[in-house]
Amino acid sequence: ELEFAALSASTYTNLLLFSGKELAQVEKEMVKYIETITRFNQDIILTQQMIYHHNVLALRGIQEGNSQFTYLTKVHKETFPVNDRINDVSEFFFIYFYLLNFNYLTERNEDALKNSQLIRPYKDYLVSSPYIPLFYFYESLNLLELYSLERTSVRKKYFKCVIRNQKKMKKWALHSPENYSHKYHLVEAEIARVKKQELKAREHYNLAIKLSHENRFIHEEALSYKLYAKFWLGINEDRI
């Protein structure tokens, strides 16, 4: 019972982050439950919670992201041998997923690409979790950010991956529009951007902004505004 209580607390604080809660509030909740999980003597779940907490600290700028996650990965490998437990595998997923998230948001796109490749061996262990759509979302956005920098053969590879991801996202958006429709439209906007389809891109950016606002995903609303602004600057427009 203590194990499930600790796992529920850890999952709750992690999902706070991706539901768009303010980072200081998320960190406060995480610290509170770190203390609780420690009292419960649930070391594996505590390791997960520490990964989540380091991610929030990195996003807040309190700790440098890559160095902290490199340290966590090293400690984790020494503490829990690979393939020892399903929980161990999932923790590697979260380390690389948070690195993907952090590096994409801080525009370290080559690093984010490496992180997404490292995630793939572990993603099937979390196939029914809400983190898999988030992985596909950030992977697609990152590939589209790198798209224009690559040669034609690599572009085709990236685009195929994005299209596969979008087929899944479209299905999730159909069944849970509040959670996924704005994500789908933001990636569609970025696809239209790289394909020089300006009117289509503007339509999807506006839908992403509107839907993320309506469903209170304020962090993804902010991301939508950022990418829309970059789109306008990219076509040499400084006024919308």
Tab-separated table of C-alpha atoms in Angstrom:
chain	number	residue	atom	x	y	z
A	1	GLU	CA	0.000	0.000	0.000
A	2	LEU	CA	2.836	2.397	0.785
A	3	GLU	CA	4.381	1.665	-2.602
A	4	PHE	CA	1.173	2.541	-4.458
A	5	ALA	CA	0.669	5.651	-2.320
A	6	ALA	CA	4.198	6.804	-3.138
A	7	LEU	CA	3.741	6.039	-6.838
A	8	SER	CA	0.460	7.969	-6.948
A	9	ALA	CA	2.055	10.981	-5.265
A	10	SER	CA	4.986	10.923	-7.683
A	11	THR	CA	2.744	10.626	-10.744
A	12	TYR	CA	0.522	13.447	-9.484
A	13	THR	CA	3.401	15.910	-9.161
A	14	ASN	CA	4.863	14.948	-12.534
A	15	LEU	CA	1.564	15.453	-14.341
A	16	LEU	CA	1.188	18.852	-12.684
A	17	LEU	CA	4.091	20.001	-14.826
A	18	PHE	CA	2.559	18.868	-18.109
A	19	SER	CA	-0.880	20.199	-17.263
A	20	GLY	CA	0.574	23.711	-17.314
A	21	LYS	CA	0.847	24.578	-13.628
A	22	GLU	CA	3.270	27.320	-12.628
A	23	LEU	CA	6.776	25.922	-12.110
A	24	ALA	CA	7.228	27.296	-8.588
A	25	GLN	CA	3.983	25.615	-7.525
A	26	VAL	CA	5.043	22.333	-9.142
A	27	GLU	CA	8.416	22.427	-7.410
A	28	LYS	CA	6.786	23.083	-4.040
A	29	GLU	CA	4.541	20.039	-4.466
A	30	MET	CA	7.450	17.882	-5.617
A	31	VAL	CA	9.569	18.772	-2.579
A	32	LYS	CA	6.650	18.005	-0.276
A	33	TYR	CA	6.196	14.541	-1.755
A	34	ILE	CA	9.935	13.829	-1.844
A	35	GLU	CA	9.809	14.095	1.949
A	36	THR	CA	6.749	11.809	2.094
A	37	ILE	CA	8.223	9.174	-0.237
A	38	THR	CA	11.466	9.230	1.773
A	39	ARG	CA	9.495	8.493	4.951
A	40	PHE	CA	7.807	5.581	3.149
A	41	ASN	CA	11.261	4.090	2.305
A	42	GLN	CA	10.351	3.726	-1.370
A	43	ASP	CA	13.794	4.137	-2.915
A	44	ILE	CA	12.942	3.321	-6.544
A	45	ILE	CA	10.021	5.765	-6.619
A	46	LEU	CA	12.178	8.326	-4.808
A	47	THR	CA	14.700	8.068	-7.659
A	48	GLN	CA	11.901	8.805	-10.143
A	49	GLN	CA	10.755	11.752	-8.075
A	50	MET	CA	14.287	13.151	-7.981
A	51	ILE	CA	14.422	12.956	-11.787
A	52	TYR	CA	11.161	14.921	-12.001
A	53	HIS	CA	12.424	17.469	-9.487
A	54	HIS	CA	15.731	18.023	-11.301
A	55	ASN	CA	13.790	18.691	-14.497
A	56	VAL	CA	11.733	21.425	-12.839
A	57	LEU	CA	14.854	22.972	-11.325
A	58	ALA	CA	16.470	22.982	-14.771
A	59	LEU	CA	13.397	24.597	-16.374
A	60	ARG	CA	13.377	27.260	-13.662
A	61	GLY	CA	17.046	27.973	-14.327
A	62	ILE	CA	18.060	26.968	-10.804
A	63	GLN	CA	20.265	24.142	-12.074
A	64	GLU	CA	21.871	23.641	-15.474
A	65	GLY	CA	19.875	20.996	-17.272
A	66	ASN	CA	22.322	18.800	-19.173
A	67	SER	CA	24.924	18.517	-16.414
A	68	GLN	CA	22.295	17.617	-13.830
A	69	PHE	CA	20.725	14.922	-16.004
A	70	THR	CA	24.145	13.520	-16.922
A	71	TYR	CA	24.840	13.195	-13.216
A	72	LEU	CA	21.462	11.549	-12.610
A	73	THR	CA	22.056	9.055	-15.419
A	74	LYS	CA	25.461	8.119	-14.009
A	75	VAL	CA	24.089	7.634	-10.496
A	76	HIS	CA	21.131	5.669	-11.822
A	77	LYS	CA	23.315	3.261	-13.817
A	78	GLU	CA	25.461	2.606	-10.758
A	79	THR	CA	22.459	2.078	-8.482
A	80	PHE	CA	20.062	0.087	-10.683
A	81	PRO	CA	21.587	-2.202	-13.365
A	82	VAL	CA	19.874	-1.922	-16.769
A	83	ASN	CA	16.994	-4.373	-17.386
A	84	ASP	CA	16.932	-5.344	-13.702
A	85	ARG	CA	13.318	-4.160	-13.348
A	86	ILE	CA	10.566	-2.603	-15.403
A	87	ASN	CA	10.766	0.403	-13.066
A	88	ASP	CA	14.429	0.796	-13.898
A	89	VAL	CA	13.680	0.894	-17.632
A	90	SER	CA	10.959	3.485	-17.135
A	91	GLU	CA	13.369	5.689	-15.201
A	92	PHE	CA	15.734	5.725	-18.180
A	93	PHE	CA	12.788	6.758	-20.333
A	94	PHE	CA	12.103	9.696	-18.027
A	95	ILE	CA	15.734	10.828	-17.908
A	96	TYR	CA	15.973	10.948	-21.698
A	97	PHE	CA	12.452	12.314	-22.100
A	98	TYR	CA	13.156	15.229	-19.789
A	99	LEU	CA	16.404	15.896	-21.610
A	100	LEU	CA	14.473	15.949	-24.910
A	101	ASN	CA	11.943	18.349	-23.395
A	102	PHE	CA	14.588	20.598	-21.824
A	103	ASN	CA	16.883	20.685	-24.869
A	104	TYR	CA	14.043	21.381	-27.287
A	105	LEU	CA	12.671	24.222	-25.176
A	106	THR	CA	16.148	25.742	-24.811
A	107	GLU	CA	16.820	25.326	-28.556
A	108	ARG	CA	19.568	22.728	-28.223
A	109	ASN	CA	18.035	20.787	-31.053
A	110	GLU	CA	20.938	18.490	-31.930
A	111	ASP	CA	21.103	17.357	-28.303
A	112	ALA	CA	17.317	16.886	-28.284
A	113	LEU	CA	17.621	14.697	-31.397
A	114	LYS	CA	20.101	12.420	-29.610
A	115	ASN	CA	17.761	12.250	-26.603
A	116	SER	CA	14.775	11.205	-28.716
A	117	GLN	CA	16.839	8.413	-30.280
A	118	LEU	CA	17.861	7.190	-26.815
A	119	ILE	CA	14.212	7.116	-25.680
A	120	ARG	CA	13.006	4.683	-28.337
A	121	PRO	CA	14.316	1.430	-26.767
A	122	TYR	CA	12.375	2.262	-23.582
A	123	LYS	CA	9.119	3.759	-24.870
A	124	ASP	CA	7.221	0.462	-25.197
A	125	TYR	CA	7.371	0.025	-21.424
A	126	LEU	CA	5.158	3.123	-21.044
A	127	VAL	CA	2.929	2.503	-24.044
A	128	SER	CA	-0.357	3.263	-22.237
A	129	SER	CA	0.928	6.271	-20.295
A	130	PRO	CA	0.316	9.982	-21.074
A	131	TYR	CA	4.066	10.452	-21.600
A	132	ILE	CA	4.139	8.671	-24.958
A	133	PRO	CA	2.030	11.342	-26.741
A	134	LEU	CA	4.269	13.977	-25.148
A	135	PHE	CA	7.334	12.192	-26.486
A	136	TYR	CA	5.900	12.126	-30.020
A	137	PHE	CA	4.870	15.786	-29.704
A	138	TYR	CA	8.311	17.073	-28.744
A	139	GLU	CA	10.113	14.709	-31.098
A	140	SER	CA	8.044	15.985	-34.033
A	141	LEU	CA	8.572	19.641	-33.139
A	142	ASN	CA	12.293	19.101	-32.769
A	143	LEU	CA	12.627	17.263	-36.096
A	144	LEU	CA	10.762	20.067	-37.851
A	145	GLU	CA	13.072	22.627	-36.241
A	146	LEU	CA	16.071	20.743	-37.682
A	147	TYR	CA	14.397	20.050	-41.032
A	148	SER	CA	15.679	23.060	-42.986
A	149	LEU	CA	19.266	22.464	-41.850
A	150	GLU	CA	19.546	18.959	-43.301
A	151	ARG	CA	20.209	17.477	-46.726
A	152	THR	CA	17.296	16.062	-48.743
A	153	SER	CA	17.708	12.410	-47.692
A	154	VAL	CA	17.682	13.320	-43.994
A	155	ARG	CA	14.711	15.639	-44.495
A	156	LYS	CA	12.726	12.746	-45.964
A	157	LYS	CA	13.608	10.577	-42.966
A	158	TYR	CA	12.552	13.281	-40.504
A	159	PHE	CA	9.318	13.969	-42.368
A	160	LYS	CA	8.339	10.276	-42.404
A	161	CYS	CA	8.830	10.119	-38.653
A	162	VAL	CA	6.723	13.252	-38.099
A	163	ILE	CA	3.909	11.917	-40.272
A	164	ARG	CA	3.893	8.618	-38.338
A	165	ASN	CA	3.750	10.554	-35.082
A	166	GLN	CA	0.932	12.754	-36.376
A	167	LYS	CA	-1.207	9.772	-37.328
A	168	LYS	CA	-1.112	8.730	-33.693
A	169	MET	CA	-1.658	12.277	-32.441
A	170	LYS	CA	-4.689	12.701	-34.713
A	171	LYS	CA	-6.260	9.599	-33.188
A	172	TRP	CA	-5.576	10.836	-29.644
A	173	ALA	CA	-6.974	14.258	-30.547
A	174	LEU	CA	-10.156	12.616	-31.808
A	175	HIS	CA	-10.700	10.699	-28.566
A	176	SER	CA	-9.384	13.351	-26.162
A	177	PRO	CA	-9.495	16.743	-27.919
A	178	GLU	CA	-8.996	18.713	-24.709
A	179	ASN	CA	-5.577	17.150	-24.189
A	180	TYR	CA	-4.282	16.631	-27.702
A	181	SER	CA	-6.014	18.754	-30.334
A	182	HIS	CA	-3.795	21.805	-29.789
A	183	LYS	CA	-0.687	19.602	-29.936
A	184	TYR	CA	-1.849	18.143	-33.243
A	185	HIS	CA	-2.464	21.601	-34.729
A	186	LEU	CA	0.867	22.991	-33.549
A	187	VAL	CA	2.775	20.205	-35.286
A	188	GLU	CA	0.581	20.669	-38.385
A	189	ALA	CA	1.506	24.356	-38.333
A	190	GLU	CA	5.204	23.492	-38.223
A	191	ILE	CA	4.769	21.000	-41.070
A	192	ALA	CA	3.104	23.721	-43.162
A	193	ARG	CA	5.917	26.140	-42.244
A	194	VAL	CA	8.689	23.882	-43.541
A	195	LYS	CA	6.609	23.158	-46.659
A	196	LYS	CA	6.232	26.935	-47.297
A	197	GLN	CA	2.427	26.704	-47.011
A	198	GLU	CA	1.980	30.040	-45.267
A	199	LEU	CA	-1.818	30.285	-45.172
A	200	LYS	CA	-2.169	26.736	-43.870
A	201	ALA	CA	0.515	27.375	-41.261
A	202	ARG	CA	-1.264	30.499	-39.995
A	203	GLU	CA	-4.546	28.581	-39.703
A	204	HIS	CA	-2.985	25.817	-37.619
A	205	TYR	CA	-0.953	28.186	-35.415
A	206	ASN	CA	-4.123	30.090	-34.580
A	207	LEU	CA	-5.984	26.861	-33.781
A	208	ALA	CA	-3.130	25.684	-31.560
A	209	ILE	CA	-3.164	28.987	-29.659
A	210	LYS	CA	-6.955	29.039	-29.343
A	211	LEU	CA	-7.333	25.426	-28.194
A	212	SER	CA	-4.401	25.442	-25.752
A	213	HIS	CA	-5.846	28.607	-24.204
A	214	GLU	CA	-9.357	27.164	-23.944
A	215	ASN	CA	-8.066	23.984	-22.310
A	216	ARG	CA	-5.654	25.824	-19.978
A	217	PHE	CA	-2.393	24.401	-21.255
A	218	ILE	CA	-0.681	27.720	-20.699
A	219	HIS	CA	2.846	26.382	-21.274
A	220	GLU	CA	1.848	25.016	-24.673
A	221	GLU	CA	-0.067	28.182	-25.454
A	222	ALA	CA	3.169	30.073	-24.797
A	223	LEU	CA	5.082	27.639	-27.015
A	224	SER	CA	2.497	28.127	-29.779
A	225	TYR	CA	2.911	31.906	-29.586
A	226	LYS	CA	6.698	31.533	-29.700
A	227	LEU	CA	6.657	29.321	-32.785
A	228	TYR	CA	4.083	31.555	-34.476
A	229	ALA	CA	6.326	34.564	-33.848
A	230	LYS	CA	9.318	32.703	-35.302
A	231	PHE	CA	7.177	31.852	-38.333
A	232	TRP	CA	6.404	35.543	-38.946
A	233	LEU	CA	10.030	36.526	-38.538
A	234	GLY	CA	10.969	33.741	-40.936
A	235	ILE	CA	8.850	35.283	-43.698
A	236	ASN	CA	10.301	38.722	-42.904
A	237	GLU	CA	7.179	40.087	-41.262
A	238	ASP	CA	7.616	42.006	-38.013
A	239	ARG	CA	3.910	42.791	-37.616
A	240	ILE	CA	0.981	40.370	-37.479
